[in-house]
Amino acid sequence: MAVSSGPQIALTDEERFPLLDDLSFLNALRQDVFAPKFNFKSGDRLNTAQLSKVHFHKKKYYNEKIFWNEEQAPVWVNDYLKWCLKTVPFYQNKGNDLDSFPTISREDIRNFPHLFVSNEANLEELLVYHTSGSTGPKLDVLFDAVSQASWLPQIESVLQDFNITITEGKNTTAIALICAQEKTLTYASLSTYLEGAGILKINLNPSEWNQPDHAVKYLEKYNPQILTGDPIAFMALLDLKPQLTPKALISSAMKLTTGTKNKLEIYFKCPVIDLYSLTECRNIGYATEMGHKVIRPDLYLEVFDEHKDVRLPYGERGELVVTGGNNPFLPLIRYRTGDFCSLKIENGVPFLVDLEARNPVVFYTKSNVKINNIDISNRLSELPLAGFKMHQRKDRGIEFLGYSNEVTAKEITEVLKTIFKNDIDVLADIQKISQNNTVEKTLYSSELI
Amino acid sequence: MLMSKYDVFELVTYLRKCPDTFFKPSDFFLEGGIHSIALVYDTYRLVSNDFLRNEFEIPSNLGTINDNHWRAIHISTWLLSNPDFINNPVIEDKLYNFWFVELQQASVYVKFNEWINDDERAEEMVRLLLYCCEIMPYGENQDEAADKLSSLSSVERHKVLKQSYEAHERIMQIKREMEEQKAREAANTYGRE
């Protein structure tokens, strides 16, 4: 038998939704005349004990308003560390207190995922997510149904800041994850935590639908309360001009420029929230004017020197390092995220200032003046670009590829020339956003490093 | 040359000279075997220097002691006949724990003849006896003595091996589960990461 590269449908609906008796809404979502050609099935897998754990996490996310302050790490860190040292093989003999604990990297998780599993974790609850590797080599992330479903209360705590709540119940679609890709897994599902509300993962790619106008008709019919996705997918959706009334759009995985955010907010008439999340620990924070506001009281964040295991003081820029989480299959101690920012605490709540995804890159003008990529991000953020890639060649020429249905290559060239003090050659290209894009997340690269 | 009292090396040398007759089975298992109770009582008398006593502490369930354990006790009585232990009444009430608790646990992992034939096991018996009798080996402090016993202990070694085996088994199990689960549907994804 040929070995398939992707996951296979392997469960019954009873196994997908052990606590839901009425699956009629699920069947309606799956069998609708406008429904896409769903290629997968999925459930939240929550049993009674697991569901109560998700509710327990919800209380924590809602009730804890002071996470920690600059003088003192959160009180739970010591116990968490002791638990990890006692039950997680990877951490044994690595150190006794957080101050002297070494950082770990994505490489460690990629090479030894099995060593991060706590001895207390029930292997019958193990789930595996195989990441696409859009920002690096592929990675197997181990988790359980509780840590996965905790996404919902985490997002509810964000929405609370906007006075938005998700309506529960079996006749409403709570979340639709919108994709605009060549290929991805798509399915209709339900959320036990949201009392049977619908969950959709759909791909706008026309080849996934029976008729070209079905994507819009389907979405309009079920009118999801919350749309999630990346900026490219949202711009592809905007292009279809659907008549939807979402309560919020939640953008993640790629940088959301102010220009794109404004366009989406104007059209959908709701907040567009720029969420920072990692596969390794789920949601961390969302963008505000002060920086990304951290939403997880069960995570302790520090900033480290990029190359040395040296913790940096508050306010100093470096690599974001995470400790904590609620995943017994991947408990993190000082995990280097690969993302860069400085930390600021306001009334006990941490903010990630000037968060930039992955490798910080310095560019140079022809006469060798340094240009920081944060300055480039800030300027480009004003344009309605759904995403972009920028590369500096050895001869200092800049190659720029943007994704937008509005911005022109000429405009980009002008902006970049201004940033580079009119001392640079720019080759700019703009790709129109379609309903099936192939986009890499990597923003900046250079041959001069 | 004057021997240093409780010198581990010298006690090991003494133990390894144990006559073959101590290796014989107990009379609980073989007619004509060693009269185990008499040997234990004689050792009690030797240690306590009280040759008129006829009552010493022994377990009520002697029938449950297995052959290998009895033979380990026999061998240890030879060790206790060393002048270091004779006429040493303070250790009398420590011997019950040594014979019937500690030696019982170690005997699960050590064949009786290894107490003599194997250098490390001989040292283990000597150190175990000194530990039970709360006697510090010559030239060692408490930490050194504890470290050395711990590194020799068959019970500890078995525990470590068992833990290591269990850890290995667990990792193999995780890897198997990972392969299986990777190929199957997981759980709902709600947003991009």
PDB file of N, CA and C in Angstrom, chain A residues 7-8 10-11 16 40-43 45 115 118 121 126 140 148 151 181 187 189-190 228 230 252 277 282 441, chain B residues 166-167 169-193:
ATOM      1  N   PRO A   7      -2.122  13.329   6.793  1.00  0.00           N
ATOM      2  CA  PRO A   7      -2.910  12.519   7.723  1.00  0.00           C
ATOM      3  C   PRO A   7      -4.149  11.938   7.047  1.00  0.00           C
ATOM      4  N   GLN A   8      -4.593  10.809   7.568  1.00  0.00           N
ATOM      5  CA  GLN A   8      -5.751  10.131   6.996  1.00  0.00           C
ATOM      6  C   GLN A   8      -6.959  10.274   7.915  1.00  0.00           C
ATOM      7  N   ALA A  10      -9.556   8.968  10.141  1.00  0.00           N
ATOM      8  CA  ALA A  10      -9.389   7.709  10.874  1.00  0.00           C
ATOM      9  C   ALA A  10     -10.387   7.512  12.002  1.00  0.00           C
ATOM     10  N   LEU A  11     -11.289   8.469  12.189  1.00  0.00           N
ATOM     11  CA  LEU A  11     -12.173   8.381  13.349  1.00  0.00           C
ATOM     12  C   LEU A  11     -13.638   8.370  12.914  1.00  0.00           C
ATOM     13  N   ARG A  16     -14.877  11.804  17.315  1.00  0.00           N
ATOM     14  CA  ARG A  16     -14.509  13.221  17.146  1.00  0.00           C
ATOM     15  C   ARG A  16     -15.204  14.106  18.169  1.00  0.00           C
ATOM     16  N   PHE A  40     -11.483  16.600   4.280  1.00  0.00           N
ATOM     17  CA  PHE A  40     -11.026  16.031   5.548  1.00  0.00           C
ATOM     18  C   PHE A  40     -12.142  16.098   6.579  1.00  0.00           C
ATOM     19  N   LYS A  41     -11.916  15.420   7.692  1.00  0.00           N
ATOM     20  CA  LYS A  41     -12.860  15.489   8.810  1.00  0.00           C
ATOM     21  C   LYS A  41     -12.071  15.761  10.085  1.00  0.00           C
ATOM     22  N   SER A  42     -12.716  16.418  11.020  1.00  0.00           N
ATOM     23  CA  SER A  42     -12.009  16.749  12.256  1.00  0.00           C
ATOM     24  C   SER A  42     -13.005  16.985  13.378  1.00  0.00           C
ATOM     25  N   GLY A  43     -12.560  16.724  14.598  1.00  0.00           N
ATOM     26  CA  GLY A  43     -13.382  17.012  15.779  1.00  0.00           C
ATOM     27  C   GLY A  43     -12.512  17.606  16.850  1.00  0.00           C
ATOM     28  N   ARG A  45     -12.456  16.268  19.938  1.00  0.00           N
ATOM     29  CA  ARG A  45     -12.039  15.081  20.675  1.00  0.00           C
ATOM     30  C   ARG A  45     -12.202  15.195  22.188  1.00  0.00           C
ATOM     31  N   LEU A 115      11.416  13.450  23.794  1.00  0.00           N
ATOM     32  CA  LEU A 115      12.006  13.718  25.112  1.00  0.00           C
ATOM     33  C   LEU A 115      11.306  14.863  25.839  1.00  0.00           C
ATOM     34  N   SER A 118       6.062  14.793  28.994  1.00  0.00           N
ATOM     35  CA  SER A 118       6.102  14.555  30.439  1.00  0.00           C
ATOM     36  C   SER A 118       5.751  13.096  30.733  1.00  0.00           C
ATOM     37  N   ALA A 121       2.153  12.516  31.131  1.00  0.00           N
ATOM     38  CA  ALA A 121       1.207  12.667  30.016  1.00  0.00           C
ATOM     39  C   ALA A 121       0.662  11.301  29.607  1.00  0.00           C
ATOM     40  N   LEU A 126      -2.319  11.570  23.063  1.00  0.00           N
ATOM     41  CA  LEU A 126      -1.342  12.232  22.190  1.00  0.00           C
ATOM     42  C   LEU A 126      -1.918  12.528  20.801  1.00  0.00           C
ATOM     43  N   ASP A 140       7.414  18.253  13.951  1.00  0.00           N
ATOM     44  CA  ASP A 140       6.285  17.540  14.549  1.00  0.00           C
ATOM     45  C   ASP A 140       6.001  18.161  15.902  1.00  0.00           C
ATOM     46  N   GLN A 148      -5.159  22.082  22.526  1.00  0.00           N
ATOM     47  CA  GLN A 148      -5.656  22.556  21.233  1.00  0.00           C
ATOM     48  C   GLN A 148      -6.942  23.367  21.410  1.00  0.00           C
ATOM     49  N   TRP A 151      -7.339  27.129  22.594  1.00  0.00           N
ATOM     50  CA  TRP A 151      -7.310  28.261  21.660  1.00  0.00           C
ATOM     51  C   TRP A 151      -8.568  29.113  21.844  1.00  0.00           C
ATOM     52  N   GLN A 181      -5.234  29.060  -0.634  1.00  0.00           N
ATOM     53  CA  GLN A 181      -4.023  28.329  -0.987  1.00  0.00           C
ATOM     54  C   GLN A 181      -4.289  27.360  -2.123  1.00  0.00           C
ATOM     55  N   TYR A 187     -12.443  21.186   6.261  1.00  0.00           N
ATOM     56  CA  TYR A 187     -13.470  20.393   6.926  1.00  0.00           C
ATOM     57  C   TYR A 187     -14.509  21.275   7.607  1.00  0.00           C
ATOM     58  N   SER A 189     -16.737  21.238  11.145  1.00  0.00           N
ATOM     59  CA  SER A 189     -16.641  20.592  12.442  1.00  0.00           C
ATOM     60  C   SER A 189     -17.520  21.334  13.444  1.00  0.00           C
ATOM     61  N   LEU A 190     -17.464  20.855  14.690  1.00  0.00           N
ATOM     62  CA  LEU A 190     -18.216  21.502  15.772  1.00  0.00           C
ATOM     63  C   LEU A 190     -17.288  21.732  16.952  1.00  0.00           C
ATOM     64  N   THR A 228     -10.924  33.708  10.918  1.00  0.00           N
ATOM     65  CA  THR A 228      -9.494  33.656  11.216  1.00  0.00           C
ATOM     66  C   THR A 228      -8.741  33.347   9.937  1.00  0.00           C
ATOM     67  N   ASP A 230      -4.766  34.360   7.558  1.00  0.00           N
ATOM     68  CA  ASP A 230      -3.628  35.268   7.430  1.00  0.00           C
ATOM     69  C   ASP A 230      -4.024  36.416   6.498  1.00  0.00           C
ATOM     70  N   SER A 252      -3.307  36.061  11.765  1.00  0.00           N
ATOM     71  CA  SER A 252      -2.078  35.555  12.388  1.00  0.00           C
ATOM     72  C   SER A 252      -1.185  34.941  11.327  1.00  0.00           C
ATOM     73  N   SER A 277       0.941  34.162  17.505  1.00  0.00           N
ATOM     74  CA  SER A 277       0.844  32.812  18.055  1.00  0.00           C
ATOM     75  C   SER A 277       1.900  31.915  17.433  1.00  0.00           C
ATOM     76  N   ARG A 282       0.754  27.905  21.023  1.00  0.00           N
ATOM     77  CA  ARG A 282      -0.496  28.604  20.685  1.00  0.00           C
ATOM     78  C   ARG A 282      -0.369  30.115  20.901  1.00  0.00           C
ATOM     79  N   LYS A 441       6.371  32.712   4.423  1.00  0.00           N
ATOM     80  CA  LYS A 441       6.242  33.704   5.484  1.00  0.00           C
ATOM     81  C   LYS A 441       7.501  34.557   5.646  1.00  0.00           C
TER      82      LYS A 441
ATOM     83  N   GLU B 166      12.496   1.511  31.828  1.00  0.00           N
ATOM     84  CA  GLU B 166      11.138   2.067  31.691  1.00  0.00           C
ATOM     85  C   GLU B 166      11.156   3.335  30.834  1.00  0.00           C
ATOM     86  N   ALA B 167      12.209   4.173  31.060  1.00  0.00           N
ATOM     87  CA  ALA B 167      12.322   5.406  30.273  1.00  0.00           C
ATOM     88  C   ALA B 167      12.485   5.060  28.797  1.00  0.00           C
ATOM     89  N   GLU B 169      11.538   2.275  27.321  1.00  0.00           N
ATOM     90  CA  GLU B 169      10.259   1.727  26.864  1.00  0.00           C
ATOM     91  C   GLU B 169       9.272   2.840  26.539  1.00  0.00           C
ATOM     92  N   ARG B 170       9.247   3.837  27.439  1.00  0.00           N
ATOM     93  CA  ARG B 170       8.321   4.966  27.272  1.00  0.00           C
ATOM     94  C   ARG B 170       8.654   5.724  25.976  1.00  0.00           C
ATOM     95  N   ILE B 171       9.937   5.941  25.748  1.00  0.00           N
ATOM     96  CA  ILE B 171      10.327   6.679  24.541  1.00  0.00           C
ATOM     97  C   ILE B 171       9.943   5.895  23.291  1.00  0.00           C
ATOM     98  N   MET B 172      10.161   4.588  23.345  1.00  0.00           N
ATOM     99  CA  MET B 172       9.777   3.753  22.204  1.00  0.00           C
ATOM    100  C   MET B 172       8.264   3.841  21.968  1.00  0.00           C
ATOM    101  N   GLN B 173       7.537   3.845  23.100  1.00  0.00           N
ATOM    102  CA  GLN B 173       6.073   3.916  23.016  1.00  0.00           C
ATOM    103  C   GLN B 173       5.643   5.270  22.423  1.00  0.00           C
ATOM    104  N   ILE B 174       6.307   6.345  22.874  1.00  0.00           N
ATOM    105  CA  ILE B 174       5.973   7.681  22.345  1.00  0.00           C
ATOM    106  C   ILE B 174       6.246   7.720  20.849  1.00  0.00           C
ATOM    107  N   LYS B 175       7.401   7.172  20.465  1.00  0.00           N
ATOM    108  CA  LYS B 175       7.750   7.202  19.033  1.00  0.00           C
ATOM    109  C   LYS B 175       6.731   6.425  18.192  1.00  0.00           C
ATOM    110  N   ARG B 176       6.308   5.281  18.741  1.00  0.00           N
ATOM    111  CA  ARG B 176       5.298   4.492  18.017  1.00  0.00           C
ATOM    112  C   ARG B 176       3.995   5.280  17.892  1.00  0.00           C
ATOM    113  N   GLU B 177       3.585   5.873  19.018  1.00  0.00           N
ATOM    114  CA  GLU B 177       2.344   6.664  19.020  1.00  0.00           C
ATOM    115  C   GLU B 177       2.447   7.842  18.059  1.00  0.00           C
ATOM    116  N   MET B 178       3.635   8.480  18.066  1.00  0.00           N
ATOM    117  CA  MET B 178       3.829   9.642  17.182  1.00  0.00           C
ATOM    118  C   MET B 178       3.620   9.263  15.719  1.00  0.00           C
ATOM    119  N   GLU B 179       4.226   8.151  15.340  1.00  0.00           N
ATOM    120  CA  GLU B 179       4.100   7.712  13.955  1.00  0.00           C
ATOM    121  C   GLU B 179       2.648   7.430  13.613  1.00  0.00           C
ATOM    122  N   GLU B 180       1.956   6.781  14.559  1.00  0.00           N
ATOM    123  CA  GLU B 180       0.553   6.447  14.317  1.00  0.00           C
ATOM    124  C   GLU B 180      -0.298   7.700  14.230  1.00  0.00           C
ATOM    125  N   GLN B 181      -0.097   8.597  15.196  1.00  0.00           N
ATOM    126  CA  GLN B 181      -0.944   9.786  15.259  1.00  0.00           C
ATOM    127  C   GLN B 181      -0.668  10.759  14.125  1.00  0.00           C
ATOM    128  N   LYS B 182       0.595  10.785  13.676  1.00  0.00           N
ATOM    129  CA  LYS B 182       0.948  11.700  12.579  1.00  0.00           C
ATOM    130  C   LYS B 182       0.162  11.348  11.327  1.00  0.00           C
ATOM    131  N   ALA B 183      -0.129  10.087  11.210  1.00  0.00           N
ATOM    132  CA  ALA B 183      -0.821   9.623  10.013  1.00  0.00           C
ATOM    133  C   ALA B 183      -2.337   9.742  10.141  1.00  0.00           C
ATOM    134  N   ARG B 184      -2.809  10.222  11.307  1.00  0.00           N
ATOM    135  CA  ARG B 184      -4.260  10.279  11.542  1.00  0.00           C
ATOM    136  C   ARG B 184      -4.720  11.708  11.745  1.00  0.00           C
ATOM    137  N   GLU B 185      -6.014  11.915  11.642  1.00  0.00           N
ATOM    138  CA  GLU B 185      -6.560  13.225  11.953  1.00  0.00           C
ATOM    139  C   GLU B 185      -6.301  13.546  13.417  1.00  0.00           C
ATOM    140  N   ALA B 186      -6.060  14.810  13.706  1.00  0.00           N
ATOM    141  CA  ALA B 186      -5.731  15.210  15.077  1.00  0.00           C
ATOM    142  C   ALA B 186      -6.954  15.862  15.716  1.00  0.00           C
ATOM    143  N   ALA B 187      -6.961  17.185  15.806  1.00  0.00           N
ATOM    144  CA  ALA B 187      -8.110  17.894  16.377  1.00  0.00           C
ATOM    145  C   ALA B 187      -8.265  19.219  15.645  1.00  0.00           C
ATOM    146  N   ASN B 188      -9.441  19.829  15.799  1.00  0.00           N
ATOM    147  CA  ASN B 188      -9.755  21.070  15.091  1.00  0.00           C
ATOM    148  C   ASN B 188      -8.636  22.103  15.178  1.00  0.00           C
ATOM    149  N   THR B 189      -8.371  22.738  14.049  1.00  0.00           N
ATOM    150  CA  THR B 189      -7.484  23.902  14.036  1.00  0.00           C
ATOM    151  C   THR B 189      -8.390  25.122  13.894  1.00  0.00           C
ATOM    152  N   TYR B 190      -8.135  26.124  14.697  1.00  0.00           N
ATOM    153  CA  TYR B 190      -9.039  27.284  14.699  1.00  0.00           C
ATOM    154  C   TYR B 190      -8.450  28.519  14.018  1.00  0.00           C
ATOM    155  N   GLY B 191      -7.118  28.582  13.980  1.00  0.00           N
ATOM    156  CA  GLY B 191      -6.487  29.753  13.363  1.00  0.00           C
ATOM    157  C   GLY B 191      -5.141  29.368  12.791  1.00  0.00           C
ATOM    158  N   ARG B 192      -4.532  30.310  12.071  1.00  0.00           N
ATOM    159  CA  ARG B 192      -3.208  30.047  11.487  1.00  0.00           C
ATOM    160  C   ARG B 192      -2.139  30.333  12.522  1.00  0.00           C
ATOM    161  N   GLU B 193      -1.022  29.587  12.421  1.00  0.00           N
ATOM    162  CA  GLU B 193       0.087  29.851  13.343  1.00  0.00           C
ATOM    163  C   GLU B 193       1.366  30.048  12.587  1.00  0.00           C
TER     164      GLU B 193
END
